JSON list of C-alpha atoms in Angstrom, two decimals:
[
{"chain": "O", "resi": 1095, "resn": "UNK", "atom": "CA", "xyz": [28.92, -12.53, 8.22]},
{"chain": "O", "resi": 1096, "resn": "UNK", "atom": "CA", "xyz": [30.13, -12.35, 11.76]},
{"chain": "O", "resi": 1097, "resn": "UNK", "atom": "CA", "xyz": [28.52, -9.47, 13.60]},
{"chain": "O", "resi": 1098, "resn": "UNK", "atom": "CA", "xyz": [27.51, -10.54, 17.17]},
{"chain": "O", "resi": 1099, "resn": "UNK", "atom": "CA", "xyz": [30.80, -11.10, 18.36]},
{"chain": "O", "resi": 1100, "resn": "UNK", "atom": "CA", "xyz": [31.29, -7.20, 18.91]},
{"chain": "O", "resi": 1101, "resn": "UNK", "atom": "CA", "xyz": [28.26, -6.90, 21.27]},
{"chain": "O", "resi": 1102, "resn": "UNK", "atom": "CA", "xyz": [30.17, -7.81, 24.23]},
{"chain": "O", "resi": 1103, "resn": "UNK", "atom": "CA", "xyz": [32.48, -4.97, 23.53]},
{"chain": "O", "resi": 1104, "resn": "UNK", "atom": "CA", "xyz": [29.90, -2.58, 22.88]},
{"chain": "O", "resi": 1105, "resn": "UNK", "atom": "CA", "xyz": [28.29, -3.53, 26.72]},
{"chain": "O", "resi": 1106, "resn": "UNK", "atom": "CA", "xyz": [31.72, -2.02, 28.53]},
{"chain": "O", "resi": 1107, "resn": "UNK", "atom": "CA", "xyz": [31.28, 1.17, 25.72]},
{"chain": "O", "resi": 1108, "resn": "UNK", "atom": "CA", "xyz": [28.09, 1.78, 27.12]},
{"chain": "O", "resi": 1109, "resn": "UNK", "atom": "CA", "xyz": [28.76, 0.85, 30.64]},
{"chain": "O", "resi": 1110, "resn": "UNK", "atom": "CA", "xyz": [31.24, 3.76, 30.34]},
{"chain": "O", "resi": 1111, "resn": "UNK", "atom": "CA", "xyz": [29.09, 6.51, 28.58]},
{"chain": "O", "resi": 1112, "resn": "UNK", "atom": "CA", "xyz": [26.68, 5.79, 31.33]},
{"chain": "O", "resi": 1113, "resn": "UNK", "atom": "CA", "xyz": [28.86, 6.76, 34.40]},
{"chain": "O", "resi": 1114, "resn": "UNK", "atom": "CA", "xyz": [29.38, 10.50, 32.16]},
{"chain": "O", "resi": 1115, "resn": "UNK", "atom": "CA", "xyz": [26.47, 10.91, 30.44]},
{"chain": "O", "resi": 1116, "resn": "UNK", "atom": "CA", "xyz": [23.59, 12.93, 32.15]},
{"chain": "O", "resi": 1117, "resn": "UNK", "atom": "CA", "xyz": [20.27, 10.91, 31.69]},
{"chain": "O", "resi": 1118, "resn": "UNK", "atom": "CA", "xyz": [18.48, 14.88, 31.96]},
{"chain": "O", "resi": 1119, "resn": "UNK", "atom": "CA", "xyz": [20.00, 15.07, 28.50]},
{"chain": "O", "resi": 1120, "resn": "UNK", "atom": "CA", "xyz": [17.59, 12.41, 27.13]},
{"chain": "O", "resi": 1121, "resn": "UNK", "atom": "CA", "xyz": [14.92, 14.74, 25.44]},
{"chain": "O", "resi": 1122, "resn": "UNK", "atom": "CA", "xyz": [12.99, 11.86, 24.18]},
{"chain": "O", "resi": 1123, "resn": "UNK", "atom": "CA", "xyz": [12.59, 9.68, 21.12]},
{"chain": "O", "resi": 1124, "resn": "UNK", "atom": "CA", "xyz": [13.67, 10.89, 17.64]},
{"chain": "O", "resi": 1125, "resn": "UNK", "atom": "CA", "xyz": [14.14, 9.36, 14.13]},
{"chain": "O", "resi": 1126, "resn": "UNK", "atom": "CA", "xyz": [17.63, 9.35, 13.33]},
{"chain": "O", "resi": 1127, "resn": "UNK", "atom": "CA", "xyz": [18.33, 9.13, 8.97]},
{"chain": "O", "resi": 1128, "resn": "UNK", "atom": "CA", "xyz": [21.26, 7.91, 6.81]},
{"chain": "O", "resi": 1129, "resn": "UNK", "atom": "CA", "xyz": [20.68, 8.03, 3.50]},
{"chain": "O", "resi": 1130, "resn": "UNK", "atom": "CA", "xyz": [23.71, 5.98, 2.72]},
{"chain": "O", "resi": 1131, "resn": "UNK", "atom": "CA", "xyz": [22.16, 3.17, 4.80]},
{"chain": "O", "resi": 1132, "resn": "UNK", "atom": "CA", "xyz": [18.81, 4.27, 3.05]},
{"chain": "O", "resi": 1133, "resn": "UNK", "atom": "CA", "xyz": [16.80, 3.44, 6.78]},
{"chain": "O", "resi": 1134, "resn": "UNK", "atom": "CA", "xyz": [15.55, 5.65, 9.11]},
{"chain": "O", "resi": 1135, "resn": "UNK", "atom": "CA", "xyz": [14.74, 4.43, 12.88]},
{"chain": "O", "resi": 1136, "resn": "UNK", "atom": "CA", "xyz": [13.58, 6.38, 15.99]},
{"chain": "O", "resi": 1137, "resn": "UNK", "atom": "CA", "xyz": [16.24, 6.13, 18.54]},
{"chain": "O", "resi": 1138, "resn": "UNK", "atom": "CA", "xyz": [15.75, 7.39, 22.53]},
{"chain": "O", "resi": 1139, "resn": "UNK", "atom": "CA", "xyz": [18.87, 9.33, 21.82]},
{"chain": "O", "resi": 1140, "resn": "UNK", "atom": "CA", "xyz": [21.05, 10.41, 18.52]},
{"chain": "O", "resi": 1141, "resn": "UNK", "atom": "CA", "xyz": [23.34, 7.35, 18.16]},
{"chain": "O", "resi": 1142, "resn": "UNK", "atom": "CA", "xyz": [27.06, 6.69, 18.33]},
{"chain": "O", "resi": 1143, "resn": "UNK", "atom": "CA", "xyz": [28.75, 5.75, 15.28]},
{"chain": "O", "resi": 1144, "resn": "UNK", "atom": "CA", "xyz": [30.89, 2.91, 15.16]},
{"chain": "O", "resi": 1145, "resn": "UNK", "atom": "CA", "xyz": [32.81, 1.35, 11.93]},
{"chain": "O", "resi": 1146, "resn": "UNK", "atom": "CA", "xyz": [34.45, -1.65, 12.24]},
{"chain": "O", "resi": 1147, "resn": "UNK", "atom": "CA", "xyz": [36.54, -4.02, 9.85]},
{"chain": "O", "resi": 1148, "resn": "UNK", "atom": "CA", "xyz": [35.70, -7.68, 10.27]},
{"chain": "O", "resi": 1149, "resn": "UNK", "atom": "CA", "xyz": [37.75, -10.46, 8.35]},
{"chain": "O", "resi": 1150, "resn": "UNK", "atom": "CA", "xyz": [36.44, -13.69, 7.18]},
{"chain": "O", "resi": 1151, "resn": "UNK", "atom": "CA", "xyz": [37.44, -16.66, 4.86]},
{"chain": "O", "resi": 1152, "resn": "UNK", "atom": "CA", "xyz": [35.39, -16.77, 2.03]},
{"chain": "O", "resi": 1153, "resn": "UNK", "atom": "CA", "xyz": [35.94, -19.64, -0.73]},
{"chain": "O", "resi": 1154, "resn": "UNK", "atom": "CA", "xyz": [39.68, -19.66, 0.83]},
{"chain": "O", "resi": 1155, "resn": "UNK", "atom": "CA", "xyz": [40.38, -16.32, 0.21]},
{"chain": "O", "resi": 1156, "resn": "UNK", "atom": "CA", "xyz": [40.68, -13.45, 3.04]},
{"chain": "O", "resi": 1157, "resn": "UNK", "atom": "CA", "xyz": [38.03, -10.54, 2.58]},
{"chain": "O", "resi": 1158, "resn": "UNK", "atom": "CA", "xyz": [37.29, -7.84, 4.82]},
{"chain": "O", "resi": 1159, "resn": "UNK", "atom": "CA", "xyz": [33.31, -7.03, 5.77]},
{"chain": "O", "resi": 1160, "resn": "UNK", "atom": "CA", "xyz": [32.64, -3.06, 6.47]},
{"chain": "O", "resi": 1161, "resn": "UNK", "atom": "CA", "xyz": [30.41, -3.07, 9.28]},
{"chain": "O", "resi": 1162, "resn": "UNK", "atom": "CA", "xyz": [28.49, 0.30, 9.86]},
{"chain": "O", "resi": 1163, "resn": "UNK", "atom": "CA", "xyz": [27.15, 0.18, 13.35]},
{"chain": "O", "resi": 1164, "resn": "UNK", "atom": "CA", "xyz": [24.70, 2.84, 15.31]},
{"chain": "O", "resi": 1165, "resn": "UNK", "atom": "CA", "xyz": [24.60, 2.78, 19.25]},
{"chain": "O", "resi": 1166, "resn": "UNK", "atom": "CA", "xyz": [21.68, 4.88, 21.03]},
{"chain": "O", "resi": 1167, "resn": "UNK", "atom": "CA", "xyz": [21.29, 4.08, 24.73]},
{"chain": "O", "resi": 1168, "resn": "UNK", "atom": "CA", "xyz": [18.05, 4.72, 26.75]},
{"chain": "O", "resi": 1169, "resn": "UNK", "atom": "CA", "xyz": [19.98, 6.05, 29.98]},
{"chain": "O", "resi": 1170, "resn": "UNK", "atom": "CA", "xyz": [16.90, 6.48, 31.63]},
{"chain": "O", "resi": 1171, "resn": "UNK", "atom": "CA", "xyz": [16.12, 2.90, 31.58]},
{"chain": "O", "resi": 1172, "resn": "UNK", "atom": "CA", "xyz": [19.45, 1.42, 30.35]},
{"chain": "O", "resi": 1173, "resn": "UNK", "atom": "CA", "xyz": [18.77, -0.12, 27.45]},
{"chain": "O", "resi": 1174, "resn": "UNK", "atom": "CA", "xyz": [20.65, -0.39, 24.36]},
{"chain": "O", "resi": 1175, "resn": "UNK", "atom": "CA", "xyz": [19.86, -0.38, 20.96]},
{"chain": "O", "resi": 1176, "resn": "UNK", "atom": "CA", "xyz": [21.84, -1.09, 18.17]},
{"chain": "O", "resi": 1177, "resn": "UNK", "atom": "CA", "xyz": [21.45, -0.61, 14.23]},
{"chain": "O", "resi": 1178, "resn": "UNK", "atom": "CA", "xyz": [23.85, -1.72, 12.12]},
{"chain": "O", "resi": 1179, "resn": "UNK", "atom": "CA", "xyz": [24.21, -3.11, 8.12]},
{"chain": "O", "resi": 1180, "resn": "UNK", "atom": "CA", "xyz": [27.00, -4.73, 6.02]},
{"chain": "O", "resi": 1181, "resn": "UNK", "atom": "CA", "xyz": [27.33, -5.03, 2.40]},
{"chain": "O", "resi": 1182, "resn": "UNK", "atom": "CA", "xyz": [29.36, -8.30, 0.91]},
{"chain": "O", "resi": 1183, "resn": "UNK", "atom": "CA", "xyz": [32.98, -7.36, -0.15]},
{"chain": "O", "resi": 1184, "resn": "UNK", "atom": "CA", "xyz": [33.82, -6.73, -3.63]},
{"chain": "O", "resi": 1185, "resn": "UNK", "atom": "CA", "xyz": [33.31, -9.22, -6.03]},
{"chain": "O", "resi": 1186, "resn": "UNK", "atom": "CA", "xyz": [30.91, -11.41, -3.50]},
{"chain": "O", "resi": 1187, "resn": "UNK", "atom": "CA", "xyz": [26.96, -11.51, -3.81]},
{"chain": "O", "resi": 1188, "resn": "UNK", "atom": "CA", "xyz": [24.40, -13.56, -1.79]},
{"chain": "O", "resi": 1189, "resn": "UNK", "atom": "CA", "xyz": [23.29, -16.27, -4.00]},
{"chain": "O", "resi": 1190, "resn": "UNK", "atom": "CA", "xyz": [21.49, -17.94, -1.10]},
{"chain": "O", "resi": 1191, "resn": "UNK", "atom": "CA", "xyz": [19.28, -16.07, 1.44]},
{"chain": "O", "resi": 1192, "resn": "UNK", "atom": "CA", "xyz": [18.40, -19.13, 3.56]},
{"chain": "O", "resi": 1193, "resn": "UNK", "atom": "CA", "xyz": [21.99, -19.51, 3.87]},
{"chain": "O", "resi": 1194, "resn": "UNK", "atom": "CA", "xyz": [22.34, -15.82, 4.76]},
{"chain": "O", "resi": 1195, "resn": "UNK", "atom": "CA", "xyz": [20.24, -16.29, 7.88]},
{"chain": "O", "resi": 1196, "resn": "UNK", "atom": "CA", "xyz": [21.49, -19.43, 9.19]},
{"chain": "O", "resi": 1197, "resn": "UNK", "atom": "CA", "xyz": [24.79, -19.00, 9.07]},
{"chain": "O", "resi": 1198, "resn": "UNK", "atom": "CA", "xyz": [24.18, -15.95, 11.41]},
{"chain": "O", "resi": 1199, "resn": "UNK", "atom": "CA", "xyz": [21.46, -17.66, 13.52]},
{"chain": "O", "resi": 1200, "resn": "UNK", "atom": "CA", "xyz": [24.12, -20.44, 13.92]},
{"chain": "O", "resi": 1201, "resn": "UNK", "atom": "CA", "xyz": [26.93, -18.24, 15.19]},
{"chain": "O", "resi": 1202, "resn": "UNK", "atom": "CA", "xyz": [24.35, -16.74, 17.48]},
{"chain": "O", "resi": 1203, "resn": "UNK", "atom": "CA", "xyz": [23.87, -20.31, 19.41]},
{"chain": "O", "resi": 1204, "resn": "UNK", "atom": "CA", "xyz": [27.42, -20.57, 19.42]},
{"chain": "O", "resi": 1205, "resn": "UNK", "atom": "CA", "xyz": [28.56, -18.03, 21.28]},
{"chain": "O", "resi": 1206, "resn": "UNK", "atom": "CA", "xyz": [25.32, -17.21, 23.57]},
{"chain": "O", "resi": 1207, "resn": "UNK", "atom": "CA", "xyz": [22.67, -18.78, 25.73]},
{"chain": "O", "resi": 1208, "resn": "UNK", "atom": "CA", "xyz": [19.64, -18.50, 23.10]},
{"chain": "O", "resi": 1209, "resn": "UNK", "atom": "CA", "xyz": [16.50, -18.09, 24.98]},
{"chain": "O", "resi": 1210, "resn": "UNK", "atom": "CA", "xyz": [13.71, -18.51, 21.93]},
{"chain": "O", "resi": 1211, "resn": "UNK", "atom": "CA", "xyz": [12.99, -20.35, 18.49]},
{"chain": "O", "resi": 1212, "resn": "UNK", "atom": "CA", "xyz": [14.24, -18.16, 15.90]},
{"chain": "O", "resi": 1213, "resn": "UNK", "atom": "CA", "xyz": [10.95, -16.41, 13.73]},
{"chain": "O", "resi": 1214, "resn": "UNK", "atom": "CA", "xyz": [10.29, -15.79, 10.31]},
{"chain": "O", "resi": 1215, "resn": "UNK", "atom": "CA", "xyz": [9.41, -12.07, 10.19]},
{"chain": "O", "resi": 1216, "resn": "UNK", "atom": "CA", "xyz": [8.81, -9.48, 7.05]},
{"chain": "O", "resi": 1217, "resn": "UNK", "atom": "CA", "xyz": [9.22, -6.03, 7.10]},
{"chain": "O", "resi": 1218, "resn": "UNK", "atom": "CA", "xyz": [8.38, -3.77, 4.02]},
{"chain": "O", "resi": 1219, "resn": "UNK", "atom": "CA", "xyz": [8.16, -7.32, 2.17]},
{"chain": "O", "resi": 1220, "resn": "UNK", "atom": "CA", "xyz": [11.51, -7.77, 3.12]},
{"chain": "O", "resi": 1221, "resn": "UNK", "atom": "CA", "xyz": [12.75, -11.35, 4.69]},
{"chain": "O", "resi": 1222, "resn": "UNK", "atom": "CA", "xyz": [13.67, -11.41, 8.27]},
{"chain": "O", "resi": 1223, "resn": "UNK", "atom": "CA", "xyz": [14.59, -13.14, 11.40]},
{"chain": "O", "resi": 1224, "resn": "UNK", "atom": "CA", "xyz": [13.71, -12.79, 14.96]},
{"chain": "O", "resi": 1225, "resn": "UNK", "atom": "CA", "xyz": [16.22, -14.24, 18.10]},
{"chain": "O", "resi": 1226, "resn": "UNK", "atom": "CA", "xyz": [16.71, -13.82, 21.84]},
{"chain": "O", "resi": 1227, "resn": "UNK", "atom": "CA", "xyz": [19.57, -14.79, 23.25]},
{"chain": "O", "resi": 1228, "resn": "UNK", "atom": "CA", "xyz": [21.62, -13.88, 26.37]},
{"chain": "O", "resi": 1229, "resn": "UNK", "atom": "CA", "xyz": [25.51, -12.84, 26.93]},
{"chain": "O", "resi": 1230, "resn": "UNK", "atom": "CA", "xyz": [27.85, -13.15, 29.74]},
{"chain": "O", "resi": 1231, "resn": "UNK", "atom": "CA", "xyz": [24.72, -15.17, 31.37]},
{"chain": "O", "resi": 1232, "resn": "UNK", "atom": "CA", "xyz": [23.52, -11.24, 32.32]},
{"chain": "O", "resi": 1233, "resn": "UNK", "atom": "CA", "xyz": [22.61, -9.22, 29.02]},
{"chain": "O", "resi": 1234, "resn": "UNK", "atom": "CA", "xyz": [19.25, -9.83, 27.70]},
{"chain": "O", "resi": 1235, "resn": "UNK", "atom": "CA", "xyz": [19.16, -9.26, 23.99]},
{"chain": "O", "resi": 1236, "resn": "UNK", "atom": "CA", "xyz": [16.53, -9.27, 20.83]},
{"chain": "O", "resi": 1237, "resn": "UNK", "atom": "CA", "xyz": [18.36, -9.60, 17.67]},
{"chain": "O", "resi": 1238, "resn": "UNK", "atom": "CA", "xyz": [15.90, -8.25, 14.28]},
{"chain": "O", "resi": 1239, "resn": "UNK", "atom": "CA", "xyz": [17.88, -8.65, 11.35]},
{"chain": "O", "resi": 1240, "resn": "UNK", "atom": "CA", "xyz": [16.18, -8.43, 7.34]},
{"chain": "O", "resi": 1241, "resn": "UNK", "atom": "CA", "xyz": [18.45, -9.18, 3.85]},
{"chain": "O", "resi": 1242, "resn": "UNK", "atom": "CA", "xyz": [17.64, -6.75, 1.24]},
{"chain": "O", "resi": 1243, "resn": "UNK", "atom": "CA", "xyz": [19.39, -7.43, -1.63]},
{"chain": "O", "resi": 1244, "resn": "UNK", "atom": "CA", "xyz": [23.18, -7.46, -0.92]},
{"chain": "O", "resi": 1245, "resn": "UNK", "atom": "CA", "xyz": [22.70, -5.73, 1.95]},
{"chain": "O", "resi": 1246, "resn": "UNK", "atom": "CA", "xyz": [22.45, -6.92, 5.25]},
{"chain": "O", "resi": 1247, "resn": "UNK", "atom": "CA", "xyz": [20.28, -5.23, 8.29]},
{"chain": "O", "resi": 1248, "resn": "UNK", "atom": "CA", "xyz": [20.60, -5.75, 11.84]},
{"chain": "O", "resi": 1249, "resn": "UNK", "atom": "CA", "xyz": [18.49, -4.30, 15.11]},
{"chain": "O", "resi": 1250, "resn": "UNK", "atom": "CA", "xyz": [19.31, -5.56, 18.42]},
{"chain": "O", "resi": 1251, "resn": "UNK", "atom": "CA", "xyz": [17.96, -4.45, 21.62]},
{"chain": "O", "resi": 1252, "resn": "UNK", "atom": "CA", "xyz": [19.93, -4.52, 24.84]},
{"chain": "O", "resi": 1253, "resn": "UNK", "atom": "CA", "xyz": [19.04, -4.59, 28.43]},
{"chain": "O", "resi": 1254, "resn": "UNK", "atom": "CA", "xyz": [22.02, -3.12, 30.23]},
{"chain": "O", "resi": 1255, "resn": "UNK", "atom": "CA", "xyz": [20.52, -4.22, 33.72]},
{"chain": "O", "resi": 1256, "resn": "UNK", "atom": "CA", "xyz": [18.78, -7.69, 35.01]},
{"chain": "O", "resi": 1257, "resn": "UNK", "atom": "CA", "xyz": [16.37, -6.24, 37.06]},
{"chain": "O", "resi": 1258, "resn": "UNK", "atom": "CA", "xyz": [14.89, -4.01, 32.98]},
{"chain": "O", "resi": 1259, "resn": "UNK", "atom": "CA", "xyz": [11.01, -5.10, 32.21]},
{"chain": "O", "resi": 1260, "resn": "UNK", "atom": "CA", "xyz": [10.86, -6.39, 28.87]},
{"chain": "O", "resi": 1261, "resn": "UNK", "atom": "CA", "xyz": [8.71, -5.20, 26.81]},
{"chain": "O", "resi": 1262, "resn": "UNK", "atom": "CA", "xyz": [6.94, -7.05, 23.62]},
{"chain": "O", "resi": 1263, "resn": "UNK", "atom": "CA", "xyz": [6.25, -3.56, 21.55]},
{"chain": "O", "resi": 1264, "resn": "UNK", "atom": "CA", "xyz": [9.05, -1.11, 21.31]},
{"chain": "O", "resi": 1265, "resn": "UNK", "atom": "CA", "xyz": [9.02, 2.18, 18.58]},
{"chain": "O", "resi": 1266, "resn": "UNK", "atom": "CA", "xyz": [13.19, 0.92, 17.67]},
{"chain": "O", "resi": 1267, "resn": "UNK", "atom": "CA", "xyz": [11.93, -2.34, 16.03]},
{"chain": "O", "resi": 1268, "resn": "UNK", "atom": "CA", "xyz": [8.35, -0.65, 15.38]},
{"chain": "O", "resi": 1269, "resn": "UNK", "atom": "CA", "xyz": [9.50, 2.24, 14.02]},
{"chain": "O", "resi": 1270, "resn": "UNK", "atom": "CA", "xyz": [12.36, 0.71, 11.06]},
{"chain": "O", "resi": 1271, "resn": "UNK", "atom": "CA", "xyz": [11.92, 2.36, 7.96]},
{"chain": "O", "resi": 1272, "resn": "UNK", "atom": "CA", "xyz": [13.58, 0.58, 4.83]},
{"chain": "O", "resi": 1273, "resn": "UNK", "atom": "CA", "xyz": [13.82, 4.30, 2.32]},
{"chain": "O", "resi": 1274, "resn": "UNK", "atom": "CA", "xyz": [14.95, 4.09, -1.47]},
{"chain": "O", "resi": 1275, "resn": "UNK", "atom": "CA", "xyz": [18.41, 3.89, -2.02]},
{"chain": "O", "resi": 1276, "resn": "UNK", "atom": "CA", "xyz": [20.31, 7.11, -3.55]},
{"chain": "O", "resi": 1277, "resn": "UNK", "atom": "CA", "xyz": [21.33, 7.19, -7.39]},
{"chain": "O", "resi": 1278, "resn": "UNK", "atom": "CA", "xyz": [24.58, 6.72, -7.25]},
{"chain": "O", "resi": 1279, "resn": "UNK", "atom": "CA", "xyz": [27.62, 8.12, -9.33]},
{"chain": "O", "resi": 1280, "resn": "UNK", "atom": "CA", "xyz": [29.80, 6.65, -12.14]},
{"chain": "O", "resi": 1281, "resn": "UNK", "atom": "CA", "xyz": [32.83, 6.86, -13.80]},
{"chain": "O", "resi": 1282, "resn": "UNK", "atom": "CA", "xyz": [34.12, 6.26, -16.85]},
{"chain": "O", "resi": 1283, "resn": "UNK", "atom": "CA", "xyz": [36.79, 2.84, -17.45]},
{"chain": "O", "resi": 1284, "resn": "UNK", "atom": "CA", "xyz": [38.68, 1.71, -20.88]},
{"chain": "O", "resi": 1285, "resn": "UNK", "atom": "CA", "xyz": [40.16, -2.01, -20.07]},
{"chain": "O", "resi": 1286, "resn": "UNK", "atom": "CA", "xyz": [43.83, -2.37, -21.16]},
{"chain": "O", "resi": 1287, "resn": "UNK", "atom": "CA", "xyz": [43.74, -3.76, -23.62]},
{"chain": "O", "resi": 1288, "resn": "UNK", "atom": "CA", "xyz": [40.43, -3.72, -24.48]},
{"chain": "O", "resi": 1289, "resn": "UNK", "atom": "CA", "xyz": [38.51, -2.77, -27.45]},
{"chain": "O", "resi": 1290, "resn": "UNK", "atom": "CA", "xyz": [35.60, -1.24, -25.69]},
{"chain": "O", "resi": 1291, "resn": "UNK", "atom": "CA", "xyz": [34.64, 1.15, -22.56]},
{"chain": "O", "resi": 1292, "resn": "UNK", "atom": "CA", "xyz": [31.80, 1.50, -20.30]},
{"chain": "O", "resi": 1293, "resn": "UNK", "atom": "CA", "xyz": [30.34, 3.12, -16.92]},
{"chain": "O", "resi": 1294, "resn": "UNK", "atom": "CA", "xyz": [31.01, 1.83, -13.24]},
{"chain": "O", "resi": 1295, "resn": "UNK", "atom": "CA", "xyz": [30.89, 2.92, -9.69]},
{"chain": "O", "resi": 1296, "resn": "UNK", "atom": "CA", "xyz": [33.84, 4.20, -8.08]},
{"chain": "O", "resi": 1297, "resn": "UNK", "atom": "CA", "xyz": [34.44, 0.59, -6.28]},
{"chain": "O", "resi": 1298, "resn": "UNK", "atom": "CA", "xyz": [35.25, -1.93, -8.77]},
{"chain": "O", "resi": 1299, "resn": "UNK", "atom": "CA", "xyz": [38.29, -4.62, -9.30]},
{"chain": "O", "resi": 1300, "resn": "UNK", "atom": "CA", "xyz": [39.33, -6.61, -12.62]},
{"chain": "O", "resi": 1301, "resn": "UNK", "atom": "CA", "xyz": [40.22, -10.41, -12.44]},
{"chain": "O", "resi": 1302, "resn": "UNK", "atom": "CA", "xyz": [42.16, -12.33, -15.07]},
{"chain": "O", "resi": 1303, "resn": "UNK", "atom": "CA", "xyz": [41.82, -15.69, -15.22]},
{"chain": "O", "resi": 1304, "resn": "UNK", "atom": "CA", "xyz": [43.54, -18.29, -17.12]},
{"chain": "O", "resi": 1305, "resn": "UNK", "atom": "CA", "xyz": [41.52, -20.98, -18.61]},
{"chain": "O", "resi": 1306, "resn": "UNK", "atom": "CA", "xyz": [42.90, -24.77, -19.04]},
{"chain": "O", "resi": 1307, "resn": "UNK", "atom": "CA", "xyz": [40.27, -26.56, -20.73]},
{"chain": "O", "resi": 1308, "resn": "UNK", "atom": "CA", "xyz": [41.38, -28.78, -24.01]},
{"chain": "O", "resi": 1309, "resn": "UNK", "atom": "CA", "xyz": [37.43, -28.73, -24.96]},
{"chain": "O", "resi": 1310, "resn": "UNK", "atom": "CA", "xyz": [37.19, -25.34, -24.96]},
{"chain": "O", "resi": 1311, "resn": "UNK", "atom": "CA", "xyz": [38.32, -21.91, -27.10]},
{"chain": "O", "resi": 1312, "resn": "UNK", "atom": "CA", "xyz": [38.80, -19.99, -24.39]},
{"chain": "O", "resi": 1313, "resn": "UNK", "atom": "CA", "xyz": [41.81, -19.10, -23.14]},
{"chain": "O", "resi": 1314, "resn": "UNK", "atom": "CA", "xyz": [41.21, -16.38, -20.27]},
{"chain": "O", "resi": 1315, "resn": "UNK", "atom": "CA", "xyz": [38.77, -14.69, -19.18]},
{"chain": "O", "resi": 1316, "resn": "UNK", "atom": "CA", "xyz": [38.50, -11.16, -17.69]},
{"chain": "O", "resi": 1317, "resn": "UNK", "atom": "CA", "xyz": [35.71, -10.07, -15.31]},
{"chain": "O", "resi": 1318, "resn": "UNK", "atom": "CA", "xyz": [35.35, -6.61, -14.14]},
{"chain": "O", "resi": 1319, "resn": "UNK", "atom": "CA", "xyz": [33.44, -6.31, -11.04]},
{"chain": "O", "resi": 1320, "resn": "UNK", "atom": "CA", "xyz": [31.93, -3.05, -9.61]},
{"chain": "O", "resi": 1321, "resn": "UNK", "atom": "CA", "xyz": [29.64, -2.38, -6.32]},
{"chain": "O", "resi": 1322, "resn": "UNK", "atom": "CA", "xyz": [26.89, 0.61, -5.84]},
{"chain": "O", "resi": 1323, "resn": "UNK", "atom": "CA", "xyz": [28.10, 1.83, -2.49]},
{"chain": "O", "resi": 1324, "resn": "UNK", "atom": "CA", "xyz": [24.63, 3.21, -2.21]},
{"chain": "O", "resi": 1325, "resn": "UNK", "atom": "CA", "xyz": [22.90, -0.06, -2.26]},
{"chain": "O", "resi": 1326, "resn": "UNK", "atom": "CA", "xyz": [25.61, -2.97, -2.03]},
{"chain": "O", "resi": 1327, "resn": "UNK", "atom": "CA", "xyz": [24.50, -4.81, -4.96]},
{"chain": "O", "resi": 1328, "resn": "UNK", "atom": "CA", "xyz": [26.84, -6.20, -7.62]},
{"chain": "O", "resi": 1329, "resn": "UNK", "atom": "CA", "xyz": [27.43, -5.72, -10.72]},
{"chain": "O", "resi": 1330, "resn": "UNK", "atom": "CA", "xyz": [30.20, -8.04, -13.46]},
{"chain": "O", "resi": 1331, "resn": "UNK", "atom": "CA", "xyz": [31.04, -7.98, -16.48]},
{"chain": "O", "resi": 1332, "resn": "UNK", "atom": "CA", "xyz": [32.93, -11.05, -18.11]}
]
């Protein structure tokens, strides 16, 4: 669930884009949509994309997290704001939300000076936590992040300059909108093999597993897993 660690990166992106970017272009607030992310957020300008592929070890085995990220910088007042989300990798689910948000609180105190308790927030009924923390000793930052379902939300907010007045209310947290997630497509699979057939989404993987068990009549057991890319929740079929 690693996330934070790109920040740092993202402060010499924006430092950049701010020496070529013309703050008269800044025509004021906006919401900016994605339906695939199924949020909408008003942003002071329409956001950089960003992708990114992040590792981690998970149960021993090597899995790669697809982190979609959104960068919109206030040039006027240089601050940055950041919206990103994360589903789990194929075949993984969060069984634990309490574990969801410490493990991300924890890598948080880790790697930065944290300035604040972390709080229990809700938003649209959905769980969240609420962190300040500091980088390089310079970068103030608020970190918002919720868990809805298998899907993971993050907002932070970025002062790009010391001397920036905080300020408790802002429309990027405010203004968050959680929408329904699109109906997504299927397709049709026949297991090898296999006597019957049924419906899954496009990303999906089969596991065989052997079963050594003198108790038992089983002797392997074959799991199909599938994803709904619109939504990140899993679905398996053993």
């Amino acid at each position: 669930m690693r996330f934070v660690k790109f920040i740092y990166s993202l402060i010499v992106l924006i430092l950049l884009l701010l020496s070529v970017l013309d703050s008269t272009a800044q025509k004021g607030w906006s919401v900016y949509e994605d339906e695939v992310g199924a949020f909408s957020v008003k942003v002071p300008i329409v956001p950089i994309k960003q992708a990114q592929e992040v590792l981690e070890e998970v149960e021993g085995e090597e899995v790669t997290f697809n982190i979609q990220m959104y960068i919109s910088t206030d040039l006027v007042n240089q601050v940055n704001y950041i919206m990103a989300y994360h589903d789990f990798p194929l075949g993984y689910f969060l069984e634990d939300k309490e574990t969801g948000f410490q493990v991300t609180l924890e890598e948080i105190r880790q790697q930065y000076k944290v300035i604040s308790k972390p709080d229990t927030i809700f938003h649209q009924g959905f769980e969240g936590r609420r962190i300040e923390f500091i980088i390089e000793d310079t970068y103030y930052c608020e970190l918002r992040f919720y868990i809805r379902g298998n899907r993971v939300y993050k907002q932070i907010k970025q002062y790009l300059n010391k001397s920036s007045i905080r300020t408790e209310s802002d429309l990027f947290f405010e203004s968050l909108h959680f929408s329904p997630f699109n109906h997504p497509d299927f397709i049709d699979l026949n297991p090898e093999s296999e006597s019957f057939s049924l419906k899954v989404f496009e990303k999906f993987k089969e596991v065989h597993d052997s079963v050594i068990d003198d108790q038992s009549y089983i002797e392997d057991v074959h799991t199909i897993y599938s994803v709904n890319p619109n939504s990140g929740g899993v679905f398996s079929l053993e």
